[in-house]
Amino acid sequence: MQTFNMIKKSLVLVGFCASGLVACGQQPAQSTEKADAIPADKVASGAGGQKIRIATEGAYRPFNFTNTDGSLGGYDVDVAKAVCAELKADCEIVAQDWEGILPGLLAKKYDVVASGMTVSPERSVQVDFSTPYFKNTMVWLAKTDGKFNPKAVKGYQLGGQRSTTLAQYLQDTYDKDNEVKLYDTYDNAYMEVKSGRVNAVLSEKVTAAEWLKQNAEGKFGIVGDEIDNNDNIAMAVRKGDPLKGEIDKALTVLQQNGTLANLQKQHFGQ
């Protein structure tokens, strides 16, 4: 959701995502309110009938998105539902803006984050990650007129989504010879390349491909080769929460019985 929003901005807890931790955008929500803190006696610490609250961004298609009726959909959401079914747990999935998603987990507003989040050393200092449920790759999305050369990235204006591992990679790798511009969501970054205000966006392959379905117009595409940056996407829980072990067991079953493969084919065509 937002390999591959590895690399979705040293980490100060208060400014978590400003240093490169995660995948996007507006403030989508299944309701009009932000996720509220869960009382201590309601916080899930296991499965089997327990109540588990799961947060996703709701603006990182095809990993997660908000439907016109306010409900949440996407690969992350369907994987979370499958995990809950396997655990026989009573789950609620809520929307949370990307930059606040890890602080919200630590504040016990919810128990799990399932939001296209890349496993990174920086994030692993603060949270525990489940077994990965998707492997991502990076790509350049740009006009296909030959003006952007992915083999000689110098003198360009480059876009990305702030508070993501890709944004950190973009800044660490290309900031010296280019102007890096970061946006709240990948959709906003894509619109900037469409309008010509940036030359290319460094993105995850599946989110770029999803945007191109509706916006390619024969002028835009994935330029150059895919970049394997060991981008593994997993669910996050608070440090030491035994819920991690339950989620790992469920994901192993879903991997073995073909559920994850079927959901990837459904959402990503692969």
PDB file of C-alpha atoms in Angstrom:
ATOM      1  CA  MET A   1       0.000   0.000   0.000  1.00  0.00           C
ATOM      2  CA  GLN A   2       1.213   3.896   1.169  1.00  0.00           C
ATOM      3  CA  THR A   3       6.702  -0.636  -1.549  1.00  0.00           C
ATOM      4  CA  PHE A   4       7.637  -0.084  -3.135  1.00  0.00           C
ATOM      5  CA  ASN A   5       3.585   7.352   0.000  1.00  0.00           C
ATOM      6  CA  MET A   6      13.017   1.387   2.629  1.00  0.00           C
ATOM      7  CA  ILE A   7      13.101   5.025   2.430  1.00  0.00           C
ATOM      8  CA  LYS A   8       5.849   7.165   1.966  1.00  0.00           C
ATOM      9  CA  LYS A   9      10.616  11.479   5.574  1.00  0.00           C
ATOM     10  CA  SER A  10      15.787  10.707  12.569  1.00  0.00           C
ATOM     11  CA  LEU A  11      12.621  10.458  13.870  1.00  0.00           C
ATOM     12  CA  VAL A  12      11.100  12.675  16.482  1.00  0.00           C
ATOM     13  CA  LEU A  13       7.967  11.115  17.838  1.00  0.00           C
ATOM     14  CA  VAL A  14       6.037  14.350  17.674  1.00  0.00           C
ATOM     15  CA  GLY A  15       6.960  14.863  14.045  1.00  0.00           C
ATOM     16  CA  PHE A  16       6.943  11.186  13.121  1.00  0.00           C
ATOM     17  CA  CYS A  17       6.161  11.390   9.469  1.00  0.00           C
ATOM     18  CA  ALA A  18       8.139  14.500   8.730  1.00  0.00           C
ATOM     19  CA  SER A  19      11.245  12.328   8.607  1.00  0.00           C
ATOM     20  CA  GLY A  20      10.225   9.674   6.151  1.00  0.00           C
ATOM     21  CA  LEU A  21       8.077   7.055   7.575  1.00  0.00           C
ATOM     22  CA  VAL A  22       4.986   6.350   5.542  1.00  0.00           C
ATOM     23  CA  ALA A  23       2.217   6.367   2.231  1.00  0.00           C
ATOM     24  CA  CYS A  24      -1.041  10.153   1.735  1.00  0.00           C
ATOM     25  CA  GLY A  25      -3.500  12.849   1.782  1.00  0.00           C
ATOM     26  CA  GLN A  26      -6.623  14.563   2.435  1.00  0.00           C
ATOM     27  CA  GLN A  27      -8.418  13.676   5.594  1.00  0.00           C
ATOM     28  CA  PRO A  28     -10.687  10.874   4.412  1.00  0.00           C
ATOM     29  CA  ALA A  29     -12.841   9.195   6.977  1.00  0.00           C
ATOM     30  CA  GLN A  30     -15.531   6.614   7.306  1.00  0.00           C
ATOM     31  CA  SER A  31     -17.195   9.095   9.579  1.00  0.00           C
ATOM     32  CA  THR A  32     -16.800  12.828   9.860  1.00  0.00           C
ATOM     33  CA  GLU A  33     -14.703  12.505  13.017  1.00  0.00           C
ATOM     34  CA  LYS A  34     -11.089  11.534  13.504  1.00  0.00           C
ATOM     35  CA  ALA A  35     -10.269   8.293  15.231  1.00  0.00           C
ATOM     36  CA  ASP A  36     -10.730   8.812  18.974  1.00  0.00           C
ATOM     37  CA  ALA A  37      -8.561   7.279  21.665  1.00  0.00           C
ATOM     38  CA  ILE A  38      -9.751   3.870  22.868  1.00  0.00           C
ATOM     39  CA  PRO A  39     -10.292   3.459  26.615  1.00  0.00           C
ATOM     40  CA  ALA A  40      -7.635   1.282  28.224  1.00  0.00           C
ATOM     41  CA  ASP A  41     -10.105  -1.507  28.968  1.00  0.00           C
ATOM     42  CA  LYS A  42     -11.138  -1.635  25.299  1.00  0.00           C
ATOM     43  CA  VAL A  43      -7.698  -1.812  23.733  1.00  0.00           C
ATOM     44  CA  ALA A  44      -7.228  -5.128  21.954  1.00  0.00           C
ATOM     45  CA  SER A  45      -4.297  -7.293  22.983  1.00  0.00           C
ATOM     46  CA  GLY A  46      -5.287 -10.473  21.214  1.00  0.00           C
ATOM     47  CA  ALA A  47      -7.907 -12.054  18.961  1.00  0.00           C
ATOM     48  CA  GLY A  48     -10.664 -14.629  19.275  1.00  0.00           C
ATOM     49  CA  GLY A  49     -13.661 -12.354  19.871  1.00  0.00           C
ATOM     50  CA  GLN A  50     -11.601  -9.371  20.931  1.00  0.00           C
ATOM     51  CA  LYS A  51     -12.422  -5.952  19.538  1.00  0.00           C
ATOM     52  CA  ILE A  52      -9.637  -4.699  17.272  1.00  0.00           C
ATOM     53  CA  ARG A  53      -9.529  -1.230  15.761  1.00  0.00           C
ATOM     54  CA  ILE A  54      -7.534  -0.878  12.535  1.00  0.00           C
ATOM     55  CA  ALA A  55      -6.468   2.375  10.875  1.00  0.00           C
ATOM     56  CA  THR A  56      -5.847   2.996   7.192  1.00  0.00           C
ATOM     57  CA  GLU A  57      -5.340   6.210   5.276  1.00  0.00           C
ATOM     58  CA  GLY A  58      -8.199   5.977   2.820  1.00  0.00           C
ATOM     59  CA  ALA A  59      -6.385   7.994   0.120  1.00  0.00           C
ATOM     60  CA  TYR A  60      -3.749   5.666  -1.315  1.00  0.00           C
ATOM     61  CA  ARG A  61      -5.391   3.814  -4.179  1.00  0.00           C
ATOM     62  CA  PRO A  62      -5.285   0.883  -4.828  1.00  0.00           C
ATOM     63  CA  PHE A  63      -3.988   0.034  -1.336  1.00  0.00           C
ATOM     64  CA  ASN A  64      -6.705   1.996   0.419  1.00  0.00           C
ATOM     65  CA  PHE A  65      -9.322   4.534  -0.591  1.00  0.00           C
ATOM     66  CA  THR A  66     -12.598   6.114   0.469  1.00  0.00           C
ATOM     67  CA  ASN A  67     -15.712   5.258  -1.531  1.00  0.00           C
ATOM     68  CA  THR A  68     -18.372   7.808  -2.390  1.00  0.00           C
ATOM     69  CA  ASP A  69     -20.564   6.457   0.427  1.00  0.00           C
ATOM     70  CA  GLY A  70     -17.761   7.027   2.948  1.00  0.00           C
ATOM     71  CA  SER A  71     -16.834   3.354   3.296  1.00  0.00           C
ATOM     72  CA  LEU A  72     -13.224   2.227   3.008  1.00  0.00           C
ATOM     73  CA  GLY A  73     -11.869  -0.097   0.334  1.00  0.00           C
ATOM     74  CA  GLY A  74      -8.636  -1.330  -1.216  1.00  0.00           C
ATOM     75  CA  TYR A  75      -6.065  -4.078  -0.802  1.00  0.00           C
ATOM     76  CA  ASP A  76      -5.078  -3.073   2.748  1.00  0.00           C
ATOM     77  CA  VAL A  77      -8.708  -3.026   3.815  1.00  0.00           C
ATOM     78  CA  ASP A  78      -9.486  -6.417   2.291  1.00  0.00           C
ATOM     79  CA  VAL A  79      -6.363  -7.985   3.826  1.00  0.00           C
ATOM     80  CA  ALA A  80      -7.339  -6.527   7.215  1.00  0.00           C
ATOM     81  CA  LYS A  81     -10.845  -7.976   6.866  1.00  0.00           C
ATOM     82  CA  ALA A  82      -9.411 -11.385   5.925  1.00  0.00           C
ATOM     83  CA  VAL A  83      -7.088 -11.306   8.948  1.00  0.00           C
ATOM     84  CA  CYS A  84     -10.006 -10.431  11.206  1.00  0.00           C
ATOM     85  CA  ALA A  85     -12.087 -13.274   9.784  1.00  0.00           C
ATOM     86  CA  GLU A  86      -9.235 -15.715  10.355  1.00  0.00           C
ATOM     87  CA  LEU A  87      -8.860 -14.481  13.948  1.00  0.00           C
ATOM     88  CA  LYS A  88     -12.632 -14.469  14.486  1.00  0.00           C
ATOM     89  CA  ALA A  89     -12.145 -10.964  15.818  1.00  0.00           C
ATOM     90  CA  ASP A  90     -14.627  -8.088  15.946  1.00  0.00           C
ATOM     91  CA  CYS A  91     -12.837  -5.437  13.897  1.00  0.00           C
ATOM     92  CA  GLU A  92     -13.522  -1.820  13.066  1.00  0.00           C
ATOM     93  CA  ILE A  93     -11.577  -0.126  10.270  1.00  0.00           C
ATOM     94  CA  VAL A  94     -11.183   3.646  10.532  1.00  0.00           C
ATOM     95  CA  ALA A  95      -9.539   6.349   8.410  1.00  0.00           C
ATOM     96  CA  GLN A  96      -6.621   8.434   9.658  1.00  0.00           C
ATOM     97  CA  ASP A  97      -4.538  10.987   7.753  1.00  0.00           C
ATOM     98  CA  TRP A  98      -1.140   9.616   6.833  1.00  0.00           C
ATOM     99  CA  GLU A  99       1.103  11.934   8.832  1.00  0.00           C
ATOM    100  CA  GLY A 100      -0.801  11.189  12.022  1.00  0.00           C
ATOM    101  CA  ILE A 101      -1.196   7.461  11.519  1.00  0.00           C
ATOM    102  CA  LEU A 102       1.744   6.215  13.626  1.00  0.00           C
ATOM    103  CA  PRO A 103       1.320   8.802  16.393  1.00  0.00           C
ATOM    104  CA  GLY A 104      -2.328   7.737  16.553  1.00  0.00           C
ATOM    105  CA  LEU A 105      -1.303   4.102  16.996  1.00  0.00           C
ATOM    106  CA  LEU A 106       1.067   5.012  19.824  1.00  0.00           C
ATOM    107  CA  ALA A 107      -1.660   7.126  21.440  1.00  0.00           C
ATOM    108  CA  LYS A 108      -3.940   4.034  21.411  1.00  0.00           C
ATOM    109  CA  LYS A 109      -6.515   5.544  19.097  1.00  0.00           C
ATOM    110  CA  TYR A 110      -6.442   2.153  17.351  1.00  0.00           C
ATOM    111  CA  ASP A 111      -4.569  -1.126  17.643  1.00  0.00           C
ATOM    112  CA  VAL A 112      -3.244  -1.803  14.158  1.00  0.00           C
ATOM    113  CA  VAL A 113      -2.147   0.173  11.099  1.00  0.00           C
ATOM    114  CA  ALA A 114      -2.852  -1.442   7.723  1.00  0.00           C
ATOM    115  CA  SER A 115      -2.051   1.297   5.245  1.00  0.00           C
ATOM    116  CA  GLY A 116       0.516   0.342   2.619  1.00  0.00           C
ATOM    117  CA  MET A 117       3.253   0.962   5.162  1.00  0.00           C
ATOM    118  CA  THR A 118       6.814   0.000   4.329  1.00  0.00           C
ATOM    119  CA  VAL A 119       8.893  -1.747   6.987  1.00  0.00           C
ATOM    120  CA  SER A 120      11.868   0.485   7.760  1.00  0.00           C
ATOM    121  CA  PRO A 121      14.543   0.583  10.480  1.00  0.00           C
ATOM    122  CA  GLU A 122      13.315   4.018  11.608  1.00  0.00           C
ATOM    123  CA  ARG A 123       9.730   2.891  12.054  1.00  0.00           C
ATOM    124  CA  SER A 124      10.812  -0.367  13.656  1.00  0.00           C
ATOM    125  CA  VAL A 125      12.288   1.630  16.528  1.00  0.00           C
ATOM    126  CA  GLN A 126       8.776   2.773  17.439  1.00  0.00           C
ATOM    127  CA  VAL A 127       6.476  -0.096  16.396  1.00  0.00           C
ATOM    128  CA  ASP A 128       6.469  -3.816  15.716  1.00  0.00           C
ATOM    129  CA  PHE A 129       5.674  -5.029  12.196  1.00  0.00           C
ATOM    130  CA  SER A 130       3.798  -8.122  11.138  1.00  0.00           C
ATOM    131  CA  THR A 131       4.853 -10.558   8.473  1.00  0.00           C
ATOM    132  CA  PRO A 132       4.848  -8.582   5.188  1.00  0.00           C
ATOM    133  CA  TYR A 133       1.754  -9.005   3.027  1.00  0.00           C
ATOM    134  CA  PHE A 134       3.064  -7.289  -0.126  1.00  0.00           C
ATOM    135  CA  LYS A 135       6.392  -6.487  -1.797  1.00  0.00           C
ATOM    136  CA  ASN A 136       6.621  -3.209  -3.693  1.00  0.00           C
ATOM    137  CA  THR A 137       8.974  -1.666  -6.271  1.00  0.00           C
ATOM    138  CA  MET A 138       9.718   1.975  -7.144  1.00  0.00           C
ATOM    139  CA  VAL A 139       9.219   3.593 -10.548  1.00  0.00           C
ATOM    140  CA  TRP A 140       9.480   6.995 -12.192  1.00  0.00           C
ATOM    141  CA  LEU A 141       6.199   8.396 -13.515  1.00  0.00           C
ATOM    142  CA  ALA A 142       6.773  11.087 -16.133  1.00  0.00           C
ATOM    143  CA  LYS A 143       5.795  12.338 -19.558  1.00  0.00           C
ATOM    144  CA  THR A 144       6.810   9.888 -22.268  1.00  0.00           C
ATOM    145  CA  ASP A 145       8.258  12.592 -24.523  1.00  0.00           C
ATOM    146  CA  GLY A 146      11.855  11.651 -23.715  1.00  0.00           C
ATOM    147  CA  LYS A 147      12.647  14.833 -21.800  1.00  0.00           C
ATOM    148  CA  PHE A 148      13.109  12.961 -18.512  1.00  0.00           C
ATOM    149  CA  ASN A 149      16.093  10.592 -18.471  1.00  0.00           C
ATOM    150  CA  PRO A 150      15.909   8.118 -15.552  1.00  0.00           C
ATOM    151  CA  LYS A 151      19.556   7.149 -16.145  1.00  0.00           C
ATOM    152  CA  ALA A 152      20.819  10.716 -15.683  1.00  0.00           C
ATOM    153  CA  VAL A 153      18.622  12.349 -13.054  1.00  0.00           C
ATOM    154  CA  LYS A 154      20.118  15.829 -12.817  1.00  0.00           C
ATOM    155  CA  GLY A 155      18.629  19.305 -13.144  1.00  0.00           C
ATOM    156  CA  TYR A 156      15.031  18.174 -12.737  1.00  0.00           C
ATOM    157  CA  GLN A 157      12.107  19.043 -10.495  1.00  0.00           C
ATOM    158  CA  LEU A 158      11.115  15.789  -8.806  1.00  0.00           C
ATOM    159  CA  GLY A 159       7.918  15.026  -6.906  1.00  0.00           C
ATOM    160  CA  GLY A 160       6.981  12.591  -4.161  1.00  0.00           C
ATOM    161  CA  GLN A 161       4.726  12.125  -1.161  1.00  0.00           C
ATOM    162  CA  ARG A 162       6.028  13.505   2.098  1.00  0.00           C
ATOM    163  CA  SER A 163       6.418  11.328   5.160  1.00  0.00           C
ATOM    164  CA  THR A 164       7.137   8.234   3.092  1.00  0.00           C
ATOM    165  CA  THR A 165      10.178   6.035   2.734  1.00  0.00           C
ATOM    166  CA  LEU A 166      10.280   6.946  -0.950  1.00  0.00           C
ATOM    167  CA  ALA A 167      10.392  10.631  -0.069  1.00  0.00           C
ATOM    168  CA  GLN A 168      13.387   9.986   2.178  1.00  0.00           C
ATOM    169  CA  TYR A 169      15.066   8.052  -0.621  1.00  0.00           C
ATOM    170  CA  LEU A 170      14.274  10.847  -3.063  1.00  0.00           C
ATOM    171  CA  GLN A 171      15.835  13.465  -0.811  1.00  0.00           C
ATOM    172  CA  ASP A 172      18.864  11.354   0.133  1.00  0.00           C
ATOM    173  CA  THR A 173      19.616  10.323  -3.444  1.00  0.00           C
ATOM    174  CA  TYR A 174      18.585  13.203  -5.693  1.00  0.00           C
ATOM    175  CA  ASP A 175      18.246  16.410  -3.664  1.00  0.00           C
ATOM    176  CA  LYS A 176      21.809  17.593  -4.388  1.00  0.00           C
ATOM    177  CA  ASP A 177      21.403  17.825  -8.172  1.00  0.00           C
ATOM    178  CA  ASN A 178      17.639  18.424  -8.417  1.00  0.00           C
ATOM    179  CA  GLU A 179      14.770  20.283  -6.788  1.00  0.00           C
ATOM    180  CA  VAL A 180      12.669  17.876  -4.721  1.00  0.00           C
ATOM    181  CA  LYS A 181       9.040  18.796  -4.060  1.00  0.00           C
ATOM    182  CA  LEU A 182       6.930  16.806  -1.612  1.00  0.00           C
ATOM    183  CA  TYR A 183       3.134  16.679  -1.449  1.00  0.00           C
ATOM    184  CA  ASP A 184       0.450  15.451   0.951  1.00  0.00           C
ATOM    185  CA  THR A 185      -0.648  12.654  -1.397  1.00  0.00           C
ATOM    186  CA  TYR A 186       0.657  10.869  -4.461  1.00  0.00           C
ATOM    187  CA  ASP A 187      -2.409  12.043  -6.368  1.00  0.00           C
ATOM    188  CA  ASN A 188      -1.331  15.647  -5.767  1.00  0.00           C
ATOM    189  CA  ALA A 189       2.203  14.803  -6.899  1.00  0.00           C
ATOM    190  CA  TYR A 190       0.849  13.145 -10.056  1.00  0.00           C
ATOM    191  CA  MET A 191      -1.237  16.214 -10.845  1.00  0.00           C
ATOM    192  CA  GLU A 192       1.932  18.302 -10.611  1.00  0.00           C
ATOM    193  CA  VAL A 193       3.661  16.161 -13.237  1.00  0.00           C
ATOM    194  CA  LYS A 194       0.528  16.345 -15.350  1.00  0.00           C
ATOM    195  CA  SER A 195       0.514  20.140 -15.148  1.00  0.00           C
ATOM    196  CA  GLY A 196       4.236  20.299 -15.908  1.00  0.00           C
ATOM    197  CA  ARG A 197       5.284  21.726 -12.562  1.00  0.00           C
ATOM    198  CA  VAL A 198       7.510  18.703 -11.872  1.00  0.00           C
ATOM    199  CA  ASN A 199       9.335  16.547 -14.402  1.00  0.00           C
ATOM    200  CA  ALA A 200       8.794  13.192 -12.694  1.00  0.00           C
ATOM    201  CA  VAL A 201       7.393  11.551  -9.578  1.00  0.00           C
ATOM    202  CA  LEU A 202       9.151   8.722  -7.762  1.00  0.00           C
ATOM    203  CA  SER A 203       6.349   6.372  -6.800  1.00  0.00           C
ATOM    204  CA  GLU A 204       5.426   2.813  -6.025  1.00  0.00           C
ATOM    205  CA  LYS A 205       4.609   0.796  -9.118  1.00  0.00           C
ATOM    206  CA  VAL A 206       1.051  -0.203  -8.243  1.00  0.00           C
ATOM    207  CA  THR A 207      -0.083   3.293  -7.260  1.00  0.00           C
ATOM    208  CA  ALA A 208       1.496   4.785 -10.381  1.00  0.00           C
ATOM    209  CA  ALA A 209      -0.149   2.145 -12.568  1.00  0.00           C
ATOM    210  CA  GLU A 210      -3.517   2.830 -10.939  1.00  0.00           C
ATOM    211  CA  TRP A 211      -3.264   6.571 -11.635  1.00  0.00           C
ATOM    212  CA  LEU A 212      -2.191   5.940 -15.231  1.00  0.00           C
ATOM    213  CA  LYS A 213      -5.356   3.941 -15.929  1.00  0.00           C
ATOM    214  CA  GLN A 214      -7.344   7.177 -15.816  1.00  0.00           C
ATOM    215  CA  ASN A 215      -4.742   9.827 -16.588  1.00  0.00           C
ATOM    216  CA  ALA A 216      -2.206   8.505 -19.102  1.00  0.00           C
ATOM    217  CA  GLU A 217      -3.811  10.118 -22.175  1.00  0.00           C
ATOM    218  CA  GLY A 218      -0.933   8.711 -24.184  1.00  0.00           C
ATOM    219  CA  LYS A 219       1.384  11.321 -22.724  1.00  0.00           C
ATOM    220  CA  PHE A 220       2.425   9.817 -19.385  1.00  0.00           C
ATOM    221  CA  GLY A 221       3.835   6.497 -18.285  1.00  0.00           C
ATOM    222  CA  ILE A 222       6.351   4.588 -16.208  1.00  0.00           C
ATOM    223  CA  VAL A 223       9.756   5.653 -17.520  1.00  0.00           C
ATOM    224  CA  GLY A 224      12.826   3.456 -17.118  1.00  0.00           C
ATOM    225  CA  ASP A 225      13.250   0.244 -15.149  1.00  0.00           C
ATOM    226  CA  GLU A 226      11.601  -0.726 -11.885  1.00  0.00           C
ATOM    227  CA  ILE A 227      13.776  -0.156  -8.832  1.00  0.00           C
ATOM    228  CA  ASP A 228      13.808  -2.931  -6.234  1.00  0.00           C
ATOM    229  CA  ASN A 229      14.377  -1.214  -2.914  1.00  0.00           C
ATOM    230  CA  ASN A 230      13.390  -4.121  -0.670  1.00  0.00           C
ATOM    231  CA  ASP A 231      10.056  -2.433   0.038  1.00  0.00           C
ATOM    232  CA  ASN A 232       8.036  -4.831   2.179  1.00  0.00           C
ATOM    233  CA  ILE A 233       4.587  -3.730   3.313  1.00  0.00           C
ATOM    234  CA  ALA A 234       3.271  -4.936   6.664  1.00  0.00           C
ATOM    235  CA  MET A 235       0.849  -4.112   9.464  1.00  0.00           C
ATOM    236  CA  ALA A 236       2.103  -2.134  12.461  1.00  0.00           C
ATOM    237  CA  VAL A 237       1.224  -2.623  16.136  1.00  0.00           C
ATOM    238  CA  ARG A 238       2.568  -1.085  19.329  1.00  0.00           C
ATOM    239  CA  LYS A 239       5.843  -2.451  20.679  1.00  0.00           C
ATOM    240  CA  GLY A 240       5.409  -5.716  22.564  1.00  0.00           C
ATOM    241  CA  ASP A 241       1.729  -6.148  21.682  1.00  0.00           C
ATOM    242  CA  PRO A 242       0.985  -9.912  21.480  1.00  0.00           C
ATOM    243  CA  LEU A 243      -1.502  -9.086  18.732  1.00  0.00           C
ATOM    244  CA  LYS A 244       1.479  -9.176  16.345  1.00  0.00           C
ATOM    245  CA  GLY A 245       1.830 -12.930  16.834  1.00  0.00           C
ATOM    246  CA  GLU A 246      -1.868 -13.484  16.119  1.00  0.00           C
ATOM    247  CA  ILE A 247      -1.705 -11.369  12.961  1.00  0.00           C
ATOM    248  CA  ASP A 248       1.434 -13.211  11.789  1.00  0.00           C
ATOM    249  CA  LYS A 249      -0.343 -16.565  12.155  1.00  0.00           C
ATOM    250  CA  ALA A 250      -3.358 -15.291  10.240  1.00  0.00           C
ATOM    251  CA  LEU A 251      -1.231 -13.863   7.422  1.00  0.00           C
ATOM    252  CA  THR A 252       0.647 -17.158   7.110  1.00  0.00           C
ATOM    253  CA  VAL A 253      -2.657 -18.982   6.623  1.00  0.00           C
ATOM    254  CA  LEU A 254      -3.833 -16.388   4.088  1.00  0.00           C
ATOM    255  CA  GLN A 255      -0.564 -16.766   2.185  1.00  0.00           C
ATOM    256  CA  GLN A 256      -0.776 -20.556   2.152  1.00  0.00           C
ATOM    257  CA  ASN A 257      -4.443 -20.807   1.167  1.00  0.00           C
ATOM    258  CA  GLY A 258      -4.100 -18.356  -1.727  1.00  0.00           C
ATOM    259  CA  THR A 259      -6.171 -15.524  -0.252  1.00  0.00           C
ATOM    260  CA  LEU A 260      -3.376 -12.952  -0.518  1.00  0.00           C
ATOM    261  CA  ALA A 261      -2.625 -13.964  -4.108  1.00  0.00           C
ATOM    262  CA  ASN A 262      -6.297 -13.631  -5.026  1.00  0.00           C
ATOM    263  CA  LEU A 263      -6.551 -10.193  -3.420  1.00  0.00           C
ATOM    264  CA  GLN A 264      -3.391  -9.024  -5.219  1.00  0.00           C
ATOM    265  CA  LYS A 265      -4.839 -10.182  -8.519  1.00  0.00           C
ATOM    266  CA  GLN A 266      -8.095  -8.405  -7.737  1.00  0.00           C
ATOM    267  CA  HIS A 267      -6.515  -5.090  -6.771  1.00  0.00           C
ATOM    268  CA  PHE A 268      -3.275  -5.039  -8.753  1.00  0.00           C
ATOM    269  CA  GLY A 269      -3.919  -7.405 -11.645  1.00  0.00           C
ATOM    270  CA  GLN A 270      -0.996  -9.594 -10.618  1.00  0.00           C
TER     271      GLN A 270
END
